[in-house]
């Protein structure tokens, strides 16, 4: 696995890292520069008009027809044609080589689904989207509850996620890296902590990653502590909401934890994924992300069990 920083560069639409984002940046640049020039020209005319004082007949007809009608009509038509020419199609059809990824917005986390190319089986993960560099990624976007919006500014446009409907969006990364994205439609108390990260990597590394997440959870470290963690996870019914493939039945009320140890963050970008943070998250969920749909377990679960659960989950890579 490539070394990467948990943070990545700050989220910004001005740091375009793929063709869709570059087009959007170019169009906004042209509109912003054009708008600024026109604004400046109007201000100059205004200054001249104010200084001119009264007297001296001016033919205002020319200014009204030329500056008030012809000029805006020509400029707006040109800008309309220009942005229309750059607009992505309303209903993009996935190009034949596209990677197809399903995303479902939940209050306040992201379910992420792939197809295992080897078996065709669905591969579920959460909050982090890995993609191969240089290949278009075609997202099918939905919501399990309220309206959310999917936005990774460095990679492309924004698309609302509506309950009961599938929307589409195509993105592409042309260089390896980690980009932050976030829910862009207010969706309740923890909307601000509904972030996601897109990790773009070389196609071979991506294929290896997908093959690895398609496998059920395997303890990468064998120790009594790790085994206690697995038992405590089941004994405390964490599996009522979380799937750990190979360990518990499926439940989609919370993020899939089959390979949670390989992710960069916990709680949809709330904290970096470190063992101490994981134990703290399970103990003090409601302090770390108030209102979120997972109860705090600090009062209910003995500290030794919490540490074992954190140790077990951390090594599920
Ligand atoms: Cu939101």
Coordinates of C-alpha atoms and ligand atoms in Angstrom, one line a residue:
X1 CA 0.0 0.0 0.0
X2 CA 1.3 3.4 -0.8
X3 CA 2.2 5.8 2.0
X4 CA -0.4 8.6 2.3
X5 CA -1.2 11.2 4.7
X6 CA -4.5 11.0 6.5
X7 CA -5.2 14.7 5.9
X8 CA -4.4 15.1 2.2
X9 CA -4.5 18.6 0.7
X10 CA -7.2 20.9 2.0
X11 CA -10.5 20.6 0.1
X12 CA -10.6 23.0 -2.7
X13 CA -12.3 23.3 -6.1
X14 CA -9.3 25.5 -7.2
X15 CA -7.1 22.4 -6.9
X16 CA -8.4 20.4 -9.9
X17 CA -7.0 16.9 -10.2
X18 CA -9.0 15.5 -13.1
X19 CA -10.7 16.4 -16.4
X20 CA -14.2 17.1 -15.0
X21 CA -12.8 19.4 -12.2
X22 CA -10.5 21.1 -14.7
X23 CA -13.4 21.9 -17.0
X24 CA -15.4 23.3 -14.1
X25 CA -12.4 25.4 -13.0
X26 CA -11.9 26.8 -16.5
X27 CA -15.6 27.7 -16.9
X28 CA -15.7 29.4 -13.5
X29 CA -12.5 31.2 -14.3
X30 CA -13.8 32.6 -17.6
X31 CA -17.1 33.6 -15.9
X32 CA -15.3 35.3 -13.0
X33 CA -12.8 37.2 -15.2
X34 CA -15.6 38.2 -17.7
X35 CA -17.8 39.4 -14.8
X36 CA -15.0 41.3 -13.2
X37 CA -14.1 43.1 -16.5
X38 CA -17.7 44.1 -17.1
X39 CA -18.1 45.3 -13.5
X40 CA -14.9 47.4 -13.8
X41 CA -16.0 48.9 -17.1
X42 CA -19.4 49.9 -15.6
X43 CA -17.6 51.5 -12.6
X44 CA -15.4 53.5 -14.9
X45 CA -18.4 54.7 -16.9
X46 CA -20.1 55.6 -13.6
X47 CA -17.1 57.6 -12.4
X48 CA -17.0 59.5 -15.7
X49 CA -20.7 60.2 -15.5
X50 CA -20.5 61.5 -12.0
X51 CA -17.5 63.7 -12.8
X52 CA -19.1 65.1 -15.9
X53 CA -21.7 67.2 -14.1
X54 CA -24.7 68.5 -16.0
X55 CA -24.6 70.5 -19.1
X56 CA -23.3 69.5 -22.5
X57 CA -25.9 67.4 -24.3
X58 CA -25.2 63.7 -24.4
X59 CA -27.0 61.3 -26.7
X60 CA -28.3 58.9 -24.2
X61 CA -30.1 56.8 -26.8
X62 CA -26.9 55.3 -27.9
X63 CA -26.0 54.3 -24.4
X64 CA -29.3 52.7 -23.7
X65 CA -29.5 50.7 -26.9
X66 CA -25.8 49.9 -27.1
X67 CA -24.8 49.4 -23.5
X68 CA -28.2 48.4 -22.1
X69 CA -29.5 46.0 -24.8
X70 CA -26.9 45.0 -27.5
X71 CA -23.9 44.6 -25.2
X72 CA -25.6 42.4 -22.5
X73 CA -27.4 40.3 -25.2
X74 CA -24.2 39.6 -27.1
X75 CA -22.1 38.9 -24.0
X76 CA -24.7 36.7 -22.3
X77 CA -25.4 34.8 -25.5
X78 CA -21.6 34.2 -25.9
X79 CA -21.2 33.0 -22.2
X80 CA -24.3 30.8 -22.5
X81 CA -22.9 29.1 -25.6
X82 CA -19.5 28.8 -24.0
X83 CA -20.7 27.2 -20.8
X84 CA -23.3 25.0 -22.7
X85 CA -20.4 23.7 -24.8
X86 CA -18.5 22.7 -21.6
X87 CA -21.4 21.3 -19.7
X88 CA -21.4 17.6 -19.0
X89 CA -24.4 15.8 -20.3
X90 CA -27.5 15.7 -18.1
X91 CA -27.7 11.9 -18.2
X92 CA -24.1 10.7 -18.6
X93 CA -23.8 7.2 -20.0
X94 CA -20.9 5.3 -18.4
X95 CA -18.1 5.0 -20.8
X96 CA -17.2 1.3 -21.6
X97 CA -14.1 1.4 -19.4
X98 CA -15.7 3.1 -16.4
X99 CA -15.5 1.8 -12.9
X100 CA -19.1 1.8 -11.5
X101 CA -19.4 2.6 -7.8
X102 CA -22.7 2.9 -5.8
X103 CA -22.9 5.4 -2.9
X104 CA -25.7 5.7 -0.4
X105 CA -25.9 8.7 1.9
X106 CA -26.9 8.0 5.5
X107 CA -27.3 10.4 8.4
X108 CA -24.2 10.9 8.7
X109 CA -22.0 8.6 6.8
X110 CA -21.5 7.1 3.3
X111 CA -22.1 3.5 2.2
X112 CA -19.8 2.6 -0.7
X113 CA -20.4 -0.4 -3.0
X114 CA -18.3 -2.0 -5.7
X115 CA -18.6 -5.2 -7.8
X116 CA -15.9 -7.8 -7.4
X117 CA -14.7 -8.3 -10.9
X118 CA -13.7 -11.8 -10.1
X119 CA -17.1 -13.0 -8.8
X120 CA -19.6 -10.3 -9.6
X121 CA -20.4 -10.1 -5.9
X122 CA -21.2 -6.8 -4.2
X123 CA -18.4 -5.4 -2.1
X124 CA -19.5 -3.0 0.6
X125 CA -17.3 -0.5 2.4
X126 CA -17.8 3.0 3.9
X127 CA -16.6 6.6 4.0
X128 CA -13.6 6.1 1.8
X129 CA -13.7 5.6 -2.0
X130 CA -10.7 4.1 -3.7
X131 CA -10.4 4.7 -7.4
X132 CA -7.9 3.9 -10.1
X133 CA -6.0 6.9 -11.6
X134 CA -6.9 7.8 -15.2
X135 CA -10.1 5.8 -15.4
X136 CA -13.6 7.4 -15.4
X137 CA -15.6 6.5 -12.3
X138 CA -19.3 6.5 -12.7
X139 CA -21.3 6.9 -9.5
X140 CA -24.8 5.8 -8.8
X141 CA -26.0 8.0 -5.9
X142 CA -28.9 7.4 -3.6
X143 CA -30.0 8.1 0.0
X144 CA -31.3 6.0 2.8
X145 CA -33.0 8.9 4.6
X146 CA -32.9 12.6 3.8
X147 CA -31.4 14.6 0.9
X148 CA -27.6 14.6 0.9
X149 CA -25.2 15.8 -1.7
X150 CA -22.1 14.2 -3.0
X151 CA -19.2 16.6 -3.7
X152 CA -15.5 16.1 -4.1
X153 CA -14.4 19.5 -5.3
X154 CA -11.0 18.5 -6.6
X155 CA -12.4 15.8 -8.9
X156 CA -15.6 17.3 -10.3
X157 CA -19.2 18.5 -9.8
X158 CA -21.7 18.1 -7.1
X159 CA -24.8 15.9 -7.2
X160 CA -27.8 15.6 -4.8
X161 CA -28.6 12.2 -3.4
X162 CA -32.3 11.8 -3.1
X163 CA -34.2 9.1 -1.3
X164 CA -36.0 6.7 -3.7
X165 CA -34.0 7.7 -6.7
X166 CA -30.7 7.1 -8.3
X167 CA -28.7 10.0 -9.6
X168 CA -25.5 9.8 -11.6
X169 CA -22.2 11.6 -11.6
X170 CA -18.9 10.9 -13.4
X171 CA -15.5 11.9 -11.9
X172 CA -11.9 11.1 -12.8
X173 CA -8.6 11.6 -11.1
X174 CA -5.5 12.0 -13.3
X175 CA -3.0 11.8 -10.5
X176 CA -2.6 9.6 -7.4
X177 CA -3.6 11.3 -4.2
X178 CA -6.2 11.7 -1.5
X179 CA -9.0 14.2 -1.8
X180 CA -11.5 15.3 0.7
X181 CA -15.2 15.6 -0.1
X182 CA -18.2 16.3 1.9
X183 CA -22.0 16.3 2.1
X184 CA -23.1 19.5 0.4
X185 CA -26.7 19.6 1.4
X186 CA -27.7 20.3 4.9
X187 CA -29.0 17.0 6.3
X188 CA -29.3 17.5 10.1
X189 CA -27.2 17.8 13.2
X190 CA -24.0 16.2 12.0
X191 CA -24.0 17.4 8.4
X192 CA -20.7 19.1 9.1
X193 CA -19.1 15.8 10.1
X194 CA -20.2 13.9 7.0
X195 CA -16.9 13.9 5.1
X196 CA -15.5 11.3 2.8
X197 CA -12.1 10.7 1.2
X198 CA -11.3 9.7 -2.3
X199 CA -8.0 7.8 -2.6
X200 CA -6.8 7.6 -6.2
X201 CA -4.0 5.1 -6.9
X202 CA -2.3 3.3 -9.7
X203 CA -4.6 0.7 -11.4
X204 CA -2.6 -2.3 -10.2
X205 CA -2.8 -1.0 -6.6
X206 CA -6.5 -0.4 -7.0
X207 CA -7.1 -3.9 -8.3
X208 CA -5.2 -5.4 -5.4
X209 CA -7.1 -3.3 -2.9
X210 CA -10.5 -4.3 -4.4
X211 CA -9.5 -8.0 -4.3
X212 CA -8.5 -7.6 -0.7
X213 CA -11.7 -5.8 0.4
X214 CA -13.8 -8.4 -1.4
X215 CA -12.4 -11.0 1.0
X216 CA -14.1 -11.6 4.4
X217 CA -12.4 -10.3 7.5
X218 CA -9.3 -12.2 8.5
X219 CA -7.4 -11.5 11.7
X220 CA -4.0 -10.4 10.4
X221 CA -2.6 -10.7 13.9
X222 CA -3.4 -13.9 16.0
X223 CA -3.4 -13.2 19.7
X224 CA -5.7 -13.9 22.7
X225 CA -6.3 -10.2 22.9
X226 CA -7.5 -10.0 19.3
X227 CA -9.7 -13.1 19.8
X228 CA -11.2 -11.5 22.9
X229 CA -12.0 -8.4 20.8
X230 CA -13.9 -10.4 18.3
X231 CA -15.9 -12.2 21.0
X232 CA -16.6 -8.9 22.8
X233 CA -17.8 -7.3 19.5
X234 CA -20.4 -10.1 19.2
X235 CA -21.2 -10.3 22.9
X236 CA -22.0 -6.6 23.0
X237 CA -24.1 -6.8 19.8
X238 CA -22.1 -4.3 17.8
X239 CA -23.2 -6.6 14.9
X240 CA -26.8 -5.5 15.3
X241 CA -25.8 -2.5 13.2
X242 CA -22.4 -3.4 11.7
X243 CA -21.4 -6.1 9.2
X244 CA -18.1 -7.8 9.6
X245 CA -18.1 -10.3 6.7
X246 CA -17.1 -13.7 7.8
X247 CA -17.8 -12.9 11.4
X248 CA -21.4 -11.7 11.6
X249 CA -24.6 -11.5 9.6
X250 CA -25.2 -8.5 7.4
X251 CA -26.6 -5.3 8.9
X252 CA -26.5 -2.0 7.1
X253 CA -27.6 0.3 9.9
X254 CA -24.0 1.3 10.4
X255 CA -20.8 1.3 8.2
X256 CA -19.4 -2.0 7.1
X257 CA -16.4 -2.8 9.4
X258 CA -15.0 -5.8 7.5
X259 CA -11.8 -3.9 6.7
X260 CA -12.2 -0.9 8.9
X261 CA -8.5 -1.0 9.9
X262 CA -7.5 0.0 6.3
X263 CA -9.4 3.2 6.3
X264 CA -7.9 6.7 7.0
X265 CA -10.6 8.1 9.3
X266 CA -13.4 7.1 11.6
X267 CA -16.9 8.6 11.9
X268 CA -16.9 10.0 8.3
X269 CA -13.8 12.1 8.7
X270 CA -14.4 12.9 12.4
X271 CA -11.0 11.6 13.7
X272 CA -8.0 9.8 12.2
X273 CA -8.2 6.1 12.4
X274 CA -5.8 5.2 15.2
X275 CA -6.3 2.5 17.9
X276 CA -6.7 5.1 20.7
X277 CA -9.2 7.1 18.7
X278 CA -11.1 3.9 17.8
X279 CA -11.5 2.9 21.5
X280 CA -12.5 6.5 22.3
X281 CA -15.0 6.5 19.5
X282 CA -16.7 3.4 20.8
X283 CA -16.7 4.6 24.4
X284 CA -17.7 8.3 23.8
X285 CA -19.5 8.2 20.4
X286 CA -22.1 10.8 21.5
X287 CA -19.4 13.2 22.7
X288 CA -17.3 12.9 19.6
X289 CA -20.3 13.1 17.2
X290 CA -23.4 14.2 19.2
X291 CA -26.7 12.9 17.9
X292 CA -25.2 10.3 15.6
X293 CA -27.0 7.0 15.4
X294 CA -24.6 4.9 17.4
X295 CA -24.8 4.8 21.2
X296 CA -21.8 5.5 23.4
X297 CA -20.6 2.3 25.0
X298 CA -18.2 3.6 27.7
X299 CA -20.7 3.1 30.5
X300 CA -21.8 -0.3 29.4
X301 CA -18.6 -2.0 28.3
X302 CA -15.6 -2.7 30.5
X303 CA -12.5 -0.8 29.5
X304 CA -10.6 -4.0 28.9
X305 CA -13.3 -5.2 26.4
X306 CA -13.2 -1.8 24.7
X307 CA -9.5 -2.0 24.2
X308 CA -9.7 -5.5 22.8
X309 CA -12.5 -4.5 20.4
X310 CA -10.4 -1.6 19.2
X311 CA -7.4 -3.9 18.8
X312 CA -9.4 -6.4 16.8
X313 CA -11.0 -3.8 14.6
X314 CA -7.8 -2.0 13.9
X315 CA -6.1 -5.1 12.5
X316 CA -8.9 -5.9 10.1
X317 CA -7.1 -4.5 7.1
Ligands
LIG1 CU1 -25.4 16.7 4.7

